CSV table of C-alpha atoms in Angstrom, one decimal:
chain,number,residue,atom,x,y,z
W,1,MET,CA,-0.7,7.6,-29.2
W,2,PHE,CA,-3.8,5.8,-27.5
W,3,GLY,CA,-2.5,2.8,-26.5
W,4,ILE,CA,-0.5,5.6,-24.3
W,5,ILE,CA,-3.3,7.3,-23.3
W,6,GLU,CA,-5.6,4.2,-23.0
W,7,GLY,CA,-3.0,2.7,-20.7
W,8,PHE,CA,-3.5,5.7,-17.9
W,9,TRP,CA,-6.8,5.9,-17.9
W,10,ARG,CA,-6.6,2.2,-16.9
W,11,GLY,CA,-4.3,2.6,-14.2
W,12,PHE,CA,-6.2,5.3,-13.1
W,13,TRP,CA,-9.4,3.5,-12.3
W,14,ALA,CA,-7.8,0.5,-11.4
W,15,PRO,CA,-7.9,1.2,-7.7
W,16,LEU,CA,-11.7,2.3,-7.5
W,17,HIS,CA,-12.6,-1.4,-9.7
W,18,ALA,CA,-10.3,-2.7,-6.8
W,19,LEU,CA,-12.9,-1.8,-4.6
W,20,LYS,CA,-15.9,-2.8,-6.1
W,21,MET,CA,-13.7,-5.9,-6.0
W,22,ILE,CA,-13.0,-5.5,-2.3
W,23,VAL,CA,-17.2,-5.3,-1.5
W,24,THR,CA,-18.3,-7.8,-3.3
W,25,SER,CA,-15.8,-10.8,-2.3
W,26,PRO,CA,-16.4,-12.1,1.2
W,27,ARG,CA,-13.0,-13.6,1.1
W,28,LEU,CA,-11.5,-10.2,0.1
W,29,LEU,CA,-13.6,-8.1,2.6
W,30,SER,CA,-12.4,-10.5,5.5
W,31,LEU,CA,-8.5,-10.0,4.2
W,32,VAL,CA,-9.3,-6.5,4.9
W,33,VAL,CA,-10.1,-6.6,8.1
W,34,VAL,CA,-7.2,-6.8,10.2
W,35,PRO,CA,-5.2,-4.3,8.1
W,36,LEU,CA,-7.8,-1.9,7.8
W,37,SER,CA,-8.4,-2.2,11.7
W,38,VAL,CA,-4.2,-1.4,11.8
W,39,ASN,CA,-4.4,1.3,9.6
W,40,ILE,CA,-7.6,3.1,11.8
W,41,GLY,CA,-5.2,2.0,14.9
W,42,LEU,CA,-2.6,3.4,14.2
W,43,TYR,CA,-4.0,6.7,12.5
W,44,ILE,CA,-5.4,7.6,15.9
W,45,LEU,CA,-3.2,6.7,18.5
W,46,PHE,CA,-0.3,8.8,16.6
W,47,PHE,CA,-2.8,11.9,16.4
W,48,HIS,CA,-4.1,11.8,19.9
W,49,TYR,CA,-0.3,11.0,21.3
W,50,GLY,CA,1.1,13.8,18.5
W,51,ALA,CA,-1.5,16.3,19.0
W,52,HIS,CA,-1.2,15.8,22.7
W,53,TYR,CA,2.4,16.9,23.0
W,54,LEU,CA,2.0,19.6,20.9
W,55,ASP,CA,-0.4,21.4,22.6
W,56,ASP,CA,2.3,21.0,25.8
W,57,GLN,CA,4.7,22.3,23.5
W,58,ILE,CA,2.9,25.4,22.3
W,59,ALA,CA,1.0,26.2,25.5
W,60,GLY,CA,5.0,25.5,27.4
W,61,PHE,CA,6.5,28.5,24.7
W,62,ASN,CA,3.4,30.8,25.1
W,63,THR,CA,4.0,30.6,28.7
W,64,ARG,CA,7.6,32.5,28.0
W,65,LEU,CA,6.6,34.1,25.5
W,66,ALA,CA,3.7,36.4,27.6
W,67,LEU,CA,7.1,37.0,30.4
W,68,SER,CA,8.7,39.5,27.7
W,69,LEU,CA,5.3,40.4,24.6
W,70,PRO,CA,2.1,41.8,25.0
W,71,GLY,CA,-1.4,39.9,25.2
W,72,TRP,CA,-2.1,40.4,21.4
W,73,ALA,CA,0.7,39.1,20.0
W,74,VAL,CA,0.9,36.1,22.5
W,75,SER,CA,-2.8,35.1,21.2
W,76,ILE,CA,-1.6,35.7,17.2
W,77,SER,CA,1.2,33.7,17.7
W,78,ALA,CA,-1.3,31.1,19.4
W,79,PHE,CA,-3.2,30.7,17.0
W,80,ALA,CA,-0.4,30.8,14.3
W,81,LEU,CA,1.4,27.9,16.4
W,82,LYS,CA,-1.8,26.0,16.6
W,83,ILE,CA,-2.4,25.9,12.9
W,84,LEU,CA,1.1,25.2,11.8
W,85,SER,CA,1.4,22.3,14.5
W,86,TRP,CA,-2.2,20.7,13.3
W,87,LEU,CA,-0.5,21.3,9.2
W,88,ALA,CA,3.0,19.8,10.6
W,89,LEU,CA,1.8,16.8,12.4
W,90,ALA,CA,-0.8,16.1,9.2
W,91,VAL,CA,2.2,15.5,7.1
W,92,VAL,CA,4.5,13.7,9.8
W,93,ALA,CA,1.0,11.2,10.3
W,94,ALA,CA,0.8,10.4,6.4
W,95,LEU,CA,4.7,9.8,5.9
W,96,THR,CA,4.3,8.2,9.6
W,97,PHE,CA,1.6,6.2,8.4
W,98,THR,CA,2.8,4.8,5.3
W,99,LEU,CA,5.9,3.3,6.4
W,100,VAL,CA,4.8,2.0,9.7
W,101,SER,CA,1.2,0.5,8.6
W,102,GLY,CA,3.0,-1.1,4.6
W,103,ILE,CA,5.2,-3.0,7.3
W,104,ILE,CA,3.3,-4.1,9.8
W,105,SER,CA,0.0,-4.8,7.7
W,106,ALA,CA,2.9,-6.8,4.6
W,107,PRO,CA,1.6,-10.0,6.3
W,108,PHE,CA,-1.7,-9.2,5.1
W,109,ASN,CA,-1.3,-7.4,2.3
W,110,ASP,CA,0.3,-10.2,0.8
W,111,TYR,CA,-2.3,-12.5,1.5
W,112,LEU,CA,-4.4,-9.9,0.4
W,113,SER,CA,-2.4,-10.1,-3.3
W,114,LYS,CA,-2.4,-14.0,-3.5
W,115,ALA,CA,-6.2,-13.6,-2.9
W,116,ALA,CA,-7.4,-11.3,-4.8
W,117,MET,CA,-4.8,-12.8,-8.6
W,118,ARG,CA,-6.7,-16.7,-7.2
W,119,LEU,CA,-10.1,-14.3,-7.7
W,120,ARG,CA,-8.9,-12.1,-10.8
W,121,LEU,CA,-7.5,-15.8,-12.7
W,122,LEU,CA,-10.4,-17.1,-12.2
W,123,GLU,CA,-12.8,-14.6,-13.8
W,124,THR,CA,-9.9,-13.9,-16.8
W,125,GLY,CA,-9.4,-17.7,-17.1
W,126,ALA,CA,-5.6,-16.7,-17.3
W,127,HIS,CA,-2.6,-18.9,-15.9
W,128,PHE,CA,1.2,-17.8,-15.1
W,129,ALA,CA,3.6,-20.0,-17.2
W,130,HIS,CA,5.6,-20.0,-13.6
W,131,PRO,CA,4.6,-21.6,-11.2
W,132,GLU,CA,3.3,-19.0,-7.6
W,133,LEU,CA,6.9,-18.9,-5.9
W,134,ARG,CA,6.3,-19.9,-1.7
W,135,ILE,CA,7.8,-16.9,0.5
W,136,THR,CA,8.2,-16.6,4.0
W,137,LEU,CA,7.0,-14.4,6.4
W,138,ARG,CA,10.8,-12.7,7.3
W,139,GLU,CA,11.4,-12.7,3.5
W,140,THR,CA,7.9,-10.8,2.4
W,141,LEU,CA,8.8,-8.5,5.4
W,142,TYR,CA,12.4,-8.0,3.8
W,143,LEU,CA,10.9,-7.2,0.5
W,144,GLU,CA,8.8,-4.8,2.1
W,145,PHE,CA,11.4,-3.4,4.0
W,146,LYS,CA,13.6,-2.7,0.9
W,147,ARG,CA,10.7,-1.8,-1.3
W,148,ILE,CA,10.0,1.2,1.4
W,149,LEU,CA,13.4,2.2,1.4
W,150,ILE,CA,13.5,2.5,-2.3
W,151,LEU,CA,9.7,4.6,-1.9
W,152,ILE,CA,11.9,7.0,0.7
W,153,ALA,CA,15.0,7.4,-1.7
W,154,GLY,CA,13.0,8.1,-4.5
W,155,ALA,CA,10.4,10.6,-2.9
W,156,LEU,CA,13.3,12.7,-1.9
W,157,LEU,CA,14.6,12.7,-5.2
W,158,ALA,CA,10.9,13.5,-6.6
W,159,PHE,CA,10.7,16.3,-3.9
W,160,GLY,CA,14.0,18.0,-4.4
W,161,ILE,CA,13.7,17.8,-8.4
W,162,GLY,CA,10.0,19.8,-7.8
W,163,LEU,CA,12.1,22.6,-6.1
W,164,ILE,CA,14.1,23.5,-9.3
W,165,PRO,CA,11.7,25.3,-11.9
W,166,LEU,CA,9.7,24.2,-14.8
W,167,LEU,CA,10.5,20.7,-13.7
W,168,GLN,CA,7.8,20.0,-11.3
W,169,ILE,CA,5.3,16.8,-13.7
W,170,PRO,CA,9.0,15.1,-13.8
W,171,ALA,CA,8.8,15.6,-10.1
W,172,VAL,CA,5.2,14.2,-9.8
W,173,VAL,CA,5.7,11.2,-12.4
W,174,LEU,CA,8.5,10.3,-10.6
W,175,GLY,CA,6.8,9.9,-7.4
W,176,ALA,CA,3.6,8.5,-9.0
W,177,SER,CA,5.9,5.3,-11.0
W,178,LEU,CA,7.6,5.5,-7.3
W,179,VAL,CA,4.2,4.3,-5.1
W,180,ALA,CA,3.2,2.0,-7.9
W,181,PHE,CA,6.8,0.1,-8.0
W,182,GLU,CA,5.3,-0.4,-4.4
W,183,TYR,CA,2.3,-2.2,-4.9
W,184,PHE,CA,3.2,-3.8,-7.7
W,185,GLY,CA,5.4,-5.3,-5.6
W,186,TYR,CA,3.5,-7.9,-3.8
W,187,PRO,CA,2.2,-10.0,-7.0
W,188,VAL,CA,5.6,-9.9,-8.7
W,189,SER,CA,7.2,-11.8,-6.0
W,190,HIS,CA,4.6,-14.3,-6.1
W,191,ARG,CA,6.5,-15.5,-9.0
W,192,SER,CA,9.9,-14.1,-8.7
W,193,SER,CA,12.5,-12.6,-5.9
W,194,GLY,CA,14.2,-9.7,-5.8
W,195,ILE,CA,13.2,-5.6,-6.6
W,196,THR,CA,14.2,-5.4,-10.2
W,197,PRO,CA,11.3,-7.7,-11.5
W,198,VAL,CA,9.5,-5.2,-10.1
W,199,ALA,CA,11.4,-2.6,-11.2
W,200,LEU,CA,10.9,-4.1,-15.1
W,201,PHE,CA,7.2,-4.7,-15.1
W,202,THR,CA,6.8,-1.2,-14.0
W,203,LEU,CA,9.3,0.9,-16.9
W,204,ARG,CA,7.4,-2.2,-19.5
W,205,HIS,CA,4.5,-0.2,-18.4
W,206,PRO,CA,4.7,3.2,-17.6
W,207,ALA,CA,1.5,5.2,-19.4
W,208,VAL,CA,-0.4,2.8,-16.6
W,209,SER,CA,1.8,2.7,-13.6
W,210,LEU,CA,1.6,6.6,-13.9
W,211,GLY,CA,-2.2,6.0,-14.3
W,212,PHE,CA,-2.0,4.4,-11.2
W,213,GLY,CA,-0.3,6.1,-9.2
W,214,SER,CA,-1.8,9.3,-10.0
W,215,PHE,CA,-4.4,8.1,-8.4
W,216,LEU,CA,-2.4,6.3,-6.0
W,217,LEU,CA,-1.0,9.8,-4.6
W,218,ILE,CA,-4.7,11.8,-5.0
W,219,LEU,CA,-6.1,9.2,-2.3
W,220,MET,CA,-2.7,9.6,-0.2
W,221,MET,CA,-3.4,13.5,-0.8
W,222,LEU,CA,-7.2,13.5,0.7
W,223,PRO,CA,-7.9,13.8,4.3
W,224,PHE,CA,-9.2,10.5,5.9
W,225,THR,CA,-8.5,8.5,3.0
W,226,SER,CA,-4.9,7.1,3.2
W,227,ILE,CA,-6.8,4.7,6.0
W,228,VAL,CA,-8.5,3.5,3.6
W,229,TYR,CA,-6.1,3.2,0.2
W,230,ILE,CA,-3.5,0.4,1.2
W,231,PRO,CA,-6.4,-2.2,0.4
W,232,MET,CA,-7.4,-0.6,-2.9
W,233,ALA,CA,-3.3,0.0,-4.1
W,234,VAL,CA,-2.4,-3.5,-3.0
W,235,VAL,CA,-5.8,-5.1,-4.8
W,236,GLY,CA,-5.5,-3.0,-8.0
W,237,GLY,CA,-1.9,-3.5,-8.1
W,238,THR,CA,-2.3,-7.3,-8.5
W,239,VAL,CA,-5.2,-6.9,-10.7
W,240,LEU,CA,-3.2,-5.2,-13.1
W,241,TYR,CA,-0.2,-7.3,-13.3
W,242,ALA,CA,-2.4,-10.5,-13.2
W,243,ASP,CA,-4.2,-8.6,-17.0
W,244,LEU,CA,-1.2,-8.0,-18.3
W,245,SER,CA,1.5,-10.7,-17.5
W,246,ALA,CA,-0.9,-14.1,-17.4
W,247,LYS,CA,-2.3,-15.8,-20.5
W,248,VAL,CA,-5.5,-16.7,-20.8
W,249,THR,CA,-5.3,-20.4,-22.2
W,250,ARG,CA,-9.4,-21.8,-21.5
W,251,PRO,CA,-12.7,-20.2,-20.6
W,252,ALA,CA,-13.5,-17.2,-18.5
W,253,ALA,CA,-15.2,-18.8,-15.4
W,254,ASP,CA,-18.3,-17.4,-14.2
W,255,THR,CA,-17.9,-13.8,-13.0
W,256,HIS,CA,-20.8,-14.0,-10.8
W,257,LYS,CA,-19.9,-17.2,-9.2
W,258,LYS,CA,-19.4,-17.0,-4.8
W,259,THR,CA,-16.2,-16.2,-4.3
């Protein structure tokens, strides 16, 4: 039981440790700038054009209502529709942002994962039995696309399970594990090709995966933190994979060394 709890908290706090690792490493920080800028740009554009579109639709709908309803009813309708439209926009924006930014940022996230892996192995003095694979940009995008498809299918399944009374907790566990699976994919793909090794790693470390995915789900639900959670998720997943899979064979390097 102690090992399960320890594993959960190890995974849960990994994104925060990743954030500290990013801000203290000039190399990692430089690799975060481009995908972070892309993510912020996508978020702003989506809300800008989405809000204008919804405002136009609501205005047209209320104009038609005004022909048959009293003014107070139109005012209430306008207020309610405005609130609902913003809630819908926030949900759709979060989903769209996650999918689109995941594909667009995939090459940058791959470089970020490799750099974080090298830094972590240098700190711990560990190494992998198998050399790093050289995967092309096309392969990186293809693997990310496959992981996102699995994430979507799993999210729909988790949503369906969550609608069943008393099964909300299993739904959250499934959702958190799927998010962990997505970001373990980057470091695992550097050592073995395909999706199966990612799934096996996630299943071999269920407590760590649950903790890691749970923290990421919290970040996704908080306003605006979804913009910055991807670099934290990529580096956090990479560090967890390095610590759980690599073997220490020599003294660790000086962790205060500039990277």
